[in-house]
Amino acid sequence: MPAKNHLSQNQKQRLIKLLKESDDNYVREKVLILLLINDGKTYRKISEFMEIAYTTVAYWSVHGDPDNLDSFLDKRSPGNFRKVTPEYEQILIDTIDKAPEEYGYEFGRWTAARLATYLEKVTGIKLSSSQISRILHKKKYVYIWAKYSLEDQQNPIEREAFKQKLSEYLRITKQTPELLQVWFWDESGFSLRVIRRKTWGKKGRRKKITGQRRRGRVNLMGGLRYHDKKRLNFVIKKGDSDTFYEQINALNNSLVQEWRELGNQGENFAESGIKIVIILDNASFHKKKDILSKISAEMPYIILEFLPAYSPDYNLIELVWHSAKEYIAHRLFKSVEELSELLHRLLNEGEMVIKWDRNIKNKGNAILSGLVA
C-alpha cells in the first residue's frame, strides 16, 4: 500500500483537476481512490466510504498512474466502438426519438436490447445492449421514466364542451358559494407497502423485490369542495354502487349538518335553493341506473357531472391523492389502522397542506392552469 503523502504536488494537482473536470463517474472514482490513499486512508476505510469492493481499491492503488492520466480510462471503450460509424450513431439517435410503433413494432418503448436488435437488422452492425447504453450515455442520453399521455384516447370536442360547463360552475361558486357548491369526487387506495423498482443496495449487488404488493391497504372515497378546499373522505372496503350511494348520502348529511351549524333548520335544506354539483369519473358503479335514480329522488339538489373519458386533469381531487401519497411514501407504518389514522388527519382534519399552485400532468392541472378566467 502506498505511503501517506506519496504523491508529489504536481501529481496531486493533476488528479484534482481530473476529478473536477471528468464527466466519467468511473474515472472520478479511480482518481478519488488515489487521493484518499495519499491522505493516509486504508483500503478498508476507502472501500467502506465509497461503497466499492476492497479489491477495486487495491487494484487501482497499483495500476492508477498519476503521471499517466490515460491509465484511468476504460481501455475497453475503443474496442467496443470499433464497429460503430457516425452513420450508425445517427440512426440510433433518430430511432430513439420515434415511437417503436412507427417502425411496425407492438411494444411501447425502446430498451437497449431492442435497439441493438433493430439496428443490427438495419445496419448489419452487431452490438450488445451494454454497448448501446454506453454510446447513449456518451451522447448525454439517460434511461428514465417517460411521461404518460392520455391525449390519444381523449375526445377533444367532448372535453371542450365540458370545459365550458365546468368553467361556468366554478365561476358561479367562487362568487356565490351559498347557492352553488362544486365538489370533485373520486376513489383511491393507499398501501402499507409501496413497491418501487429502485431501491438502495451495495454497489455491484442487485436486490430482489418480491411480487407481494401489499400487506394491507386503505381504500378511500371522498370529495374536495372547490371554493374553500374542504375535504371529506371515507374509508371503504371496496368500490361498488352501494358504497357509492352510502358515501354520497354521507356527504349530504355532512352538508345538512353544516347548514344547521349556521343557524338554519335542517329540514329546510332541500328548499333552500342550494345546488351541489359533483364532478366524478365514469366508473361503472357511478352510473348504475337504480343508484342514480335513488340519488335523484332522495337528494334532488345534487347534480352529478361525469368527466369526459380519460380526463383526470379536470378532477382537482387527483392532486389531493397525489400529495397524500407523496407524504406517506417515505414513512413507516406498523398496521393498516396506523395508516388509516394518518390519512384521516391528513385528508379530513387539514393536517396536510397542499400546494395548489403545482402543475402536475393528469392531477387536476387543467383546473389550476387558468380554466376559470
GROMACS .gro file of C-alpha atoms in nm:
model
  373
    1MET     CA    1   0.000   0.000   0.000
    2PRO     CA    2   0.145   0.341  -0.097
    3ALA     CA    3   0.257   0.560   0.190
    4LYS     CA    4   0.073   0.872   0.306
    5ASN     CA    5   0.161   1.182   0.102
    6HIS     CA    6   0.333   0.970  -0.165
    7LEU     CA    7   0.202   1.199  -0.440
    8SER     CA    8   0.404   1.500  -0.547
    9GLN     CA    9   0.234   1.839  -0.552
   10ASN     CA   10   0.213   1.832  -0.933
   11GLN     CA   11   0.066   1.481  -0.935
   12LYS     CA   12  -0.193   1.579  -0.675
   13GLN     CA   13  -0.295   1.892  -0.867
   14ARG     CA   14  -0.336   1.695  -1.192
   15LEU     CA   15  -0.553   1.438  -1.016
   16ILE     CA   16  -0.769   1.704  -0.850
   17LYS     CA   17  -0.816   1.875  -1.186
   18LEU     CA   18  -0.918   1.546  -1.349
   19LEU     CA   19  -1.158   1.476  -1.061
   20LYS     CA   20  -1.331   1.810  -1.117
   21GLU     CA   21  -1.339   1.808  -1.497
   22SER     CA   22  -1.407   1.448  -1.594
   23ASP     CA   23  -1.764   1.354  -1.694
   24ASP     CA   24  -1.689   0.986  -1.640
   25ASN     CA   25  -1.800   0.859  -1.298
   26TYR     CA   26  -1.562   0.564  -1.316
   27VAL     CA   27  -1.262   0.787  -1.387
   28ARG     CA   28  -1.352   1.011  -1.092
   29GLU     CA   29  -1.387   0.705  -0.871
   30LYS     CA   30  -1.036   0.582  -0.956
   31VAL     CA   31  -0.884   0.928  -0.905
   32LEU     CA   32  -1.056   0.963  -0.568
   33ILE     CA   33  -0.908   0.630  -0.457
   34LEU     CA   34  -0.554   0.760  -0.515
   35LEU     CA   35  -0.625   1.090  -0.343
   36LEU     CA   36  -0.771   0.917  -0.036
   37ILE     CA   37  -0.470   0.683  -0.019
   38ASN     CA   38  -0.247   0.988  -0.036
   39ASP     CA   39  -0.438   1.125   0.266
   40GLY     CA   40  -0.346   0.814   0.463
   41LYS     CA   41  -0.679   0.625   0.440
   42THR     CA   42  -0.659   0.246   0.443
   43TYR     CA   43  -0.800   0.024   0.169
   44ARG     CA   44  -1.073  -0.090   0.408
   45LYS     CA   45  -1.174   0.263   0.501
   46ILE     CA   46  -1.185   0.370   0.136
   47SER     CA   47  -1.386   0.062   0.041
   48GLU     CA   48  -1.645   0.132   0.312
   49PHE     CA   49  -1.660   0.507   0.244
   50MET     CA   50  -1.702   0.473  -0.134
   51GLU     CA   51  -1.910   0.154  -0.109
   52ILE     CA   52  -1.691  -0.032  -0.358
   53ALA     CA   53  -1.506  -0.361  -0.343
   54TYR     CA   54  -1.182  -0.385  -0.142
   55THR     CA   55  -1.014  -0.546  -0.445
   56THR     CA   56  -1.109  -0.247  -0.662
   57VAL     CA   57  -0.929  -0.013  -0.424
   58ALA     CA   58  -0.624  -0.241  -0.413
   59TYR     CA   59  -0.613  -0.275  -0.793
   60TRP     CA   60  -0.622   0.097  -0.871
   61SER     CA   61  -0.375   0.184  -0.597
   62VAL     CA   62  -0.124  -0.013  -0.807
   63HIS     CA   63  -0.244   0.042  -1.165
   64GLY     CA   64  -0.356   0.404  -1.141
   65ASP     CA   65  -0.058   0.607  -1.263
   66PRO     CA   66  -0.070   0.973  -1.151
   67ASP     CA   67   0.185   1.056  -1.422
   68ASN     CA   68  -0.025   0.894  -1.696
   69LEU     CA   69  -0.387   1.008  -1.672
   70ASP     CA   70  -0.483   0.778  -1.959
   71SER     CA   71  -0.432   0.488  -1.718
   72PHE     CA   72  -0.763   0.584  -1.555
   73LEU     CA   73  -0.960   0.549  -1.878
   74ASP     CA   74  -1.163   0.239  -1.960
   75LYS     CA   75  -0.943   0.060  -2.211
   76ARG     CA   76  -1.240  -0.142  -2.330
   77SER     CA   77  -1.415   0.161  -2.479
   78PRO     CA   78  -1.218   0.193  -2.808
   79GLY     CA   79  -1.260  -0.178  -2.879
   80ASN     CA   80  -1.630  -0.174  -2.803
   81PHE     CA   81  -1.696   0.104  -3.050
   82ARG     CA   82  -1.459  -0.001  -3.326
   83LYS     CA   83  -1.756  -0.116  -3.536
   84VAL     CA   84  -1.960   0.198  -3.486
   85THR     CA   85  -1.973   0.458  -3.762
   86PRO     CA   86  -2.111   0.812  -3.748
   87GLU     CA   87  -2.396   0.687  -3.966
   88TYR     CA   88  -2.477   0.416  -3.708
   89GLU     CA   89  -2.484   0.670  -3.427
   90GLN     CA   90  -2.714   0.900  -3.624
   91ILE     CA   91  -2.955   0.614  -3.700
   92LEU     CA   92  -2.953   0.526  -3.329
   93ILE     CA   93  -3.043   0.881  -3.226
   94ASP     CA   94  -3.312   0.907  -3.494
   95THR     CA   95  -3.461   0.575  -3.382
   96ILE     CA   96  -3.498   0.657  -3.012
   97ASP     CA   97  -3.664   0.988  -3.099
   98LYS     CA   98  -3.954   0.795  -3.257
   99ALA     CA   99  -4.205   0.553  -3.107
  100PRO     CA  100  -4.147   0.181  -3.179
  101GLU     CA  101  -4.492   0.159  -3.343
  102GLU     CA  102  -4.366   0.387  -3.621
  103TYR     CA  103  -4.136   0.101  -3.718
  104GLY     CA  104  -4.412  -0.159  -3.701
  105TYR     CA  105  -4.344  -0.291  -3.350
  106GLU     CA  106  -4.613  -0.366  -3.091
  107PHE     CA  107  -4.409  -0.281  -2.781
  108GLY     CA  108  -4.432   0.068  -2.636
  109ARG     CA  109  -4.073   0.168  -2.553
  110TRP     CA  110  -3.718   0.116  -2.670
  111THR     CA  111  -3.477  -0.073  -2.447
  112ALA     CA  112  -3.107  -0.103  -2.520
  113ALA     CA  113  -3.152  -0.468  -2.621
  114ARG     CA  114  -3.436  -0.384  -2.861
  115LEU     CA  115  -3.231  -0.102  -3.012
  116ALA     CA  116  -2.934  -0.335  -3.062
  117THR     CA  117  -3.153  -0.593  -3.238
  118TYR     CA  118  -3.326  -0.338  -3.460
  119LEU     CA  119  -3.005  -0.159  -3.559
  120GLU     CA  120  -2.836  -0.488  -3.643
  121LYS     CA  121  -3.113  -0.552  -3.895
  122VAL     CA  122  -3.081  -0.202  -4.040
  123THR     CA  123  -2.702  -0.160  -4.044
  124GLY     CA  124  -2.561  -0.509  -4.018
  125ILE     CA  125  -2.351  -0.398  -3.719
  126LYS     CA  126  -2.399  -0.619  -3.413
  127LEU     CA  127  -2.355  -0.462  -3.070
  128SER     CA  128  -2.461  -0.567  -2.722
  129SER     CA  129  -2.720  -0.380  -2.517
  130SER     CA  130  -2.447  -0.256  -2.281
  131GLN     CA  131  -2.255  -0.112  -2.576
  132ILE     CA  132  -2.569   0.069  -2.692
  133SER     CA  133  -2.614   0.207  -2.341
  134ARG     CA  134  -2.257   0.337  -2.330
  135ILE     CA  135  -2.296   0.509  -2.666
  136LEU     CA  136  -2.614   0.680  -2.548
  137HIS     CA  137  -2.455   0.784  -2.219
  138LYS     CA  138  -2.173   0.946  -2.412
  139LYS     CA  139  -2.438   1.130  -2.613
  140LYS     CA  140  -2.590   1.256  -2.283
  141TYR     CA  141  -2.896   1.029  -2.301
  142VAL     CA  142  -3.033   0.864  -1.986
  143TYR     CA  143  -3.291   0.590  -1.936
  144ILE     CA  144  -3.574   0.750  -1.738
  145TRP     CA  145  -3.949   0.716  -1.698
  146ALA     CA  146  -4.139   0.866  -1.992
  147LYS     CA  147  -4.436   1.093  -1.937
  148TYR     CA  148  -4.768   0.913  -1.954
  149SER     CA  149  -5.006   1.067  -2.207
  150LEU     CA  150  -5.383   1.019  -2.240
  151GLU     CA  151  -5.427   1.255  -2.532
  152ASP     CA  152  -5.466   0.985  -2.797
  153GLN     CA  153  -5.768   0.844  -2.607
  154GLN     CA  154  -5.944   1.175  -2.539
  155ASN     CA  155  -6.228   1.329  -2.737
  156PRO     CA  156  -6.137   1.697  -2.786
  157ILE     CA  157  -6.495   1.801  -2.869
  158GLU     CA  158  -6.635   1.646  -2.551
  159ARG     CA  159  -6.352   1.795  -2.347
  160GLU     CA  160  -6.410   2.145  -2.480
  161ALA     CA  161  -6.783   2.124  -2.408
  162PHE     CA  162  -6.718   2.000  -2.056
  163LYS     CA  163  -6.455   2.268  -2.003
  164GLN     CA  164  -6.706   2.541  -2.083
  165LYS     CA  165  -6.965   2.392  -1.848
  166LEU     CA  166  -6.714   2.342  -1.567
  167SER     CA  167  -6.577   2.694  -1.610
  168GLU     CA  168  -6.924   2.834  -1.559
  169TYR     CA  169  -6.983   2.621  -1.249
  170LEU     CA  170  -6.655   2.735  -1.096
  171ARG     CA  171  -6.721   3.099  -1.181
  172ILE     CA  172  -7.058   3.087  -1.003
  173THR     CA  173  -6.934   2.900  -0.695
  174LYS     CA  174  -6.649   3.149  -0.649
  175GLN     CA  175  -6.898   3.435  -0.649
  176THR     CA  176  -7.190   3.273  -0.461
  177PRO     CA  177  -7.083   2.958  -0.276
  178GLU     CA  178  -7.401   2.978  -0.067
  179LEU     CA  179  -7.600   2.899  -0.383
  180LEU     CA  180  -7.373   2.655  -0.562
  181GLN     CA  181  -7.110   2.416  -0.431
  182VAL     CA  182  -6.878   2.223  -0.664
  183TRP     CA  183  -6.726   1.901  -0.531
  184PHE     CA  184  -6.461   1.692  -0.705
  185TRP     CA  185  -6.517   1.323  -0.628
  186ASP     CA  186  -6.302   1.013  -0.667
  187GLU     CA  187  -6.166   0.695  -0.508
  188SER     CA  188  -5.808   0.599  -0.426
  189GLY     CA  189  -5.609   0.331  -0.244
  190PHE     CA  190  -5.310   0.359  -0.011
  191SER     CA  191  -5.089   0.057   0.061
  192LEU     CA  192  -4.866  -0.017   0.357
  193ARG     CA  193  -4.604  -0.141   0.115
  194VAL     CA  194  -4.537   0.080  -0.185
  195ILE     CA  195  -4.346  -0.116  -0.448
  196ARG     CA  196  -4.055   0.069  -0.607
  197ARG     CA  197  -3.830  -0.095  -0.862
  198LYS     CA  198  -3.544   0.127  -0.746
  199THR     CA  199  -3.402   0.062  -0.400
  200TRP     CA  200  -3.083   0.119  -0.203
  201GLY     CA  201  -2.818  -0.151  -0.218
  202LYS     CA  202  -2.444  -0.208  -0.213
  203LYS     CA  203  -2.276  -0.106  -0.533
  204GLY     CA  204  -2.233  -0.408  -0.756
  205ARG     CA  205  -2.517  -0.602  -0.592
  206ARG     CA  206  -2.877  -0.603  -0.707
  207LYS     CA  207  -3.155  -0.661  -0.456
  208LYS     CA  208  -3.453  -0.877  -0.537
  209ILE     CA  209  -3.805  -0.744  -0.482
  210THR     CA  210  -4.079  -0.997  -0.419
  211GLY     CA  211  -4.407  -0.993  -0.604
  212GLN     CA  212  -4.602  -0.922  -0.286
  213ARG     CA  213  -4.760  -0.585  -0.346
  214ARG     CA  214  -4.901  -0.510  -0.005
  215ARG     CA  215  -4.955  -0.633   0.348
  216GLY     CA  216  -5.252  -0.403   0.396
  217ARG     CA  217  -5.443  -0.135   0.214
  218VAL     CA  218  -5.672   0.156   0.294
  219ASN     CA  219  -5.932   0.242   0.029
  220LEU     CA  220  -6.086   0.588   0.032
  221MET     CA  221  -6.379   0.752  -0.138
  222GLY     CA  222  -6.447   1.121  -0.100
  223GLY     CA  223  -6.464   1.472  -0.229
  224LEU     CA  224  -6.297   1.811  -0.240
  225ARG     CA  225  -6.503   2.131  -0.231
  226TYR     CA  226  -6.371   2.388  -0.473
  227HIS     CA  227  -6.437   2.727  -0.316
  228ASP     CA  228  -6.280   2.658   0.027
  229LYS     CA  229  -6.085   2.333  -0.045
  230LYS     CA  230  -6.275   2.146   0.228
  231ARG     CA  231  -6.201   1.773   0.210
  232LEU     CA  232  -6.431   1.492   0.317
  233ASN     CA  233  -6.311   1.133   0.276
  234PHE     CA  234  -6.448   0.798   0.390
  235VAL     CA  235  -6.273   0.465   0.439
  236ILE     CA  236  -6.442   0.197   0.229
  237LYS     CA  237  -6.399  -0.179   0.191
  238LYS     CA  238  -6.447  -0.174  -0.185
  239GLY     CA  239  -6.573   0.050  -0.460
  240ASP     CA  240  -6.920  -0.051  -0.577
  241SER     CA  241  -7.256   0.113  -0.641
  242ASP     CA  242  -7.392   0.055  -0.290
  243THR     CA  243  -7.082   0.205  -0.133
  244PHE     CA  244  -7.102   0.498  -0.374
  245TYR     CA  245  -7.461   0.571  -0.268
  246GLU     CA  246  -7.371   0.540   0.101
  247GLN     CA  247  -7.086   0.791   0.073
  248ILE     CA  248  -7.287   1.039  -0.136
  249ASN     CA  249  -7.552   1.015   0.135
  250ALA     CA  250  -7.281   1.070   0.400
  251LEU     CA  251  -7.163   1.379   0.211
  252ASN     CA  252  -7.520   1.504   0.201
  253ASN     CA  253  -7.563   1.450   0.577
  254SER     CA  254  -7.242   1.640   0.641
  255LEU     CA  255  -7.364   1.936   0.433
  256VAL     CA  256  -7.701   1.937   0.611
  257GLN     CA  257  -7.519   1.941   0.946
  258GLU     CA  258  -7.304   2.229   0.824
  259TRP     CA  259  -7.627   2.408   0.726
  260ARG     CA  260  -7.765   2.355   1.079
  261GLU     CA  261  -7.449   2.493   1.238
  262LEU     CA  262  -7.514   2.818   1.052
  263GLY     CA  263  -7.840   2.852   1.244
  264ASN     CA  264  -8.073   2.704   0.982
  265GLN     CA  265  -8.331   2.428   1.012
  266GLY     CA  266  -8.210   2.100   0.864
  267GLU     CA  267  -8.547   2.022   0.708
  268ASN     CA  268  -8.523   2.345   0.507
  269PHE     CA  269  -8.201   2.246   0.333
  270ALA     CA  270  -8.375   2.092   0.030
  271GLU     CA  271  -8.589   2.404  -0.018
  272SER     CA  272  -8.302   2.648   0.028
  273GLY     CA  273  -8.225   2.659  -0.343
  274ILE     CA  274  -7.866   2.544  -0.298
  275LYS     CA  275  -7.726   2.314  -0.565
  276ILE     CA  276  -7.447   2.061  -0.512
  277VAL     CA  277  -7.253   1.976  -0.830
  278ILE     CA  278  -7.031   1.669  -0.803
  279ILE     CA  279  -6.761   1.616  -1.067
  280LEU     CA  280  -6.667   1.248  -1.099
  281ASP     CA  281  -6.527   0.995  -1.342
  282ASN     CA  282  -6.704   0.729  -1.544
  283ALA     CA  283  -6.653   0.428  -1.317
  284SER     CA  284  -6.932   0.180  -1.389
  285PHE     CA  285  -7.061   0.184  -1.031
  286HIS     CA  286  -7.100   0.564  -1.052
  287LYS     CA  287  -7.351   0.523  -1.336
  288LYS     CA  288  -7.570   0.236  -1.222
  289LYS     CA  289  -7.925   0.341  -1.314
  290ASP     CA  290  -8.103   0.239  -0.993
  291ILE     CA  291  -7.845   0.424  -0.779
  292LEU     CA  292  -7.870   0.737  -0.995
  293SER     CA  293  -8.249   0.725  -0.966
  294LYS     CA  294  -8.224   0.687  -0.590
  295ILE     CA  295  -7.989   0.985  -0.555
  296SER     CA  296  -8.212   1.196  -0.780
  297ALA     CA  297  -8.525   1.108  -0.582
  298GLU     CA  298  -8.378   1.149  -0.232
  299MET     CA  299  -8.132   1.434  -0.299
  300PRO     CA  300  -8.269   1.627  -0.599
  301TYR     CA  301  -8.036   1.923  -0.537
  302ILE     CA  302  -7.732   1.705  -0.611
  303ILE     CA  303  -7.617   1.719  -0.973
  304LEU     CA  304  -7.371   1.455  -1.095
  305GLU     CA  305  -7.148   1.575  -1.377
  306PHE     CA  306  -6.940   1.299  -1.535
  307LEU     CA  307  -6.598   1.382  -1.671
  308PRO     CA  308  -6.514   1.322  -2.037
  309ALA     CA  309  -6.331   0.993  -2.085
  310TYR     CA  310  -5.962   0.993  -1.984
  311SER     CA  311  -5.970   1.343  -1.834
  312PRO     CA  312  -5.821   1.328  -1.482
  313ASP     CA  313  -5.676   1.673  -1.546
  314TYR     CA  314  -6.029   1.809  -1.488
  315ASN     CA  315  -6.062   1.642  -1.148
  316LEU     CA  316  -5.890   1.850  -0.881
  317ILE     CA  317  -5.904   1.579  -0.614
  318GLU     CA  318  -5.636   1.393  -0.812
  319LEU     CA  319  -5.387   1.645  -0.671
  320VAL     CA  320  -5.506   1.560  -0.318
  321TRP     CA  321  -5.440   1.187  -0.371
  322HIS     CA  322  -5.103   1.262  -0.529
  323SER     CA  323  -4.997   1.487  -0.242
  324ALA     CA  324  -5.107   1.235   0.021
  325LYS     CA  325  -4.916   0.953  -0.148
  326GLU     CA  326  -4.606   1.171  -0.166
  327TYR     CA  327  -4.642   1.243   0.205
  328ILE     CA  328  -4.668   0.879   0.314
  329ALA     CA  329  -4.417   0.736   0.063
  330HIS     CA  330  -4.117   0.769   0.298
  331ARG     CA  331  -4.294   0.684   0.623
  332LEU     CA  332  -4.321   0.352   0.801
  333PHE     CA  333  -4.648   0.203   0.924
  334LYS     CA  334  -4.688  -0.097   1.151
  335SER     CA  335  -5.056  -0.151   1.075
  336VAL     CA  336  -5.344  -0.056   0.849
  337GLU     CA  337  -5.501   0.122   1.145
  338GLU     CA  338  -5.197   0.348   1.182
  339LEU     CA  339  -5.206   0.435   0.811
  340SER     CA  340  -5.581   0.494   0.822
  341GLU     CA  341  -5.548   0.725   1.122
  342LEU     CA  342  -5.280   0.932   0.949
  343LEU     CA  343  -5.486   0.958   0.630
  344HIS     CA  344  -5.783   1.082   0.832
  345ARG     CA  345  -5.568   1.357   0.986
  346LEU     CA  346  -5.415   1.449   0.653
  347LEU     CA  347  -5.729   1.449   0.442
  348ASN     CA  348  -6.016   1.531   0.679
  349GLU     CA  349  -5.858   1.737   0.953
  350GLY     CA  350  -5.640   1.954   0.732
  351GLU     CA  351  -5.305   1.835   0.868
  352MET     CA  352  -5.166   1.813   0.515
  353VAL     CA  353  -5.105   2.147   0.344
  354ILE     CA  354  -5.143   2.108  -0.030
  355LYS     CA  355  -4.956   2.330  -0.274
  356TRP     CA  356  -5.242   2.423  -0.503
  357ASP     CA  357  -5.016   2.606  -0.747
  358ARG     CA  358  -4.844   2.283  -0.855
  359ASN     CA  359  -4.900   2.193  -1.219
  360ILE     CA  360  -4.869   1.814  -1.236
  361LYS     CA  361  -4.996   1.646  -1.550
  362ASN     CA  362  -5.322   1.450  -1.507
  363LYS     CA  363  -5.355   1.562  -1.144
  364GLY     CA  364  -5.628   1.822  -1.186
  365ASN     CA  365  -5.381   2.055  -1.355
  366ALA     CA  366  -5.640   2.193  -1.601
  367ILE     CA  367  -5.833   2.335  -1.304
  368LEU     CA  368  -5.522   2.510  -1.173
  369SER     CA  369  -5.389   2.645  -1.502
  370GLY     CA  370  -5.644   2.919  -1.563
  371LEU     CA  371  -5.952   2.714  -1.652
  372VAL     CA  372  -6.161   2.992  -1.497
  373ALA     CA  373  -6.070   3.337  -1.626
   0.00000   0.00000   0.00000
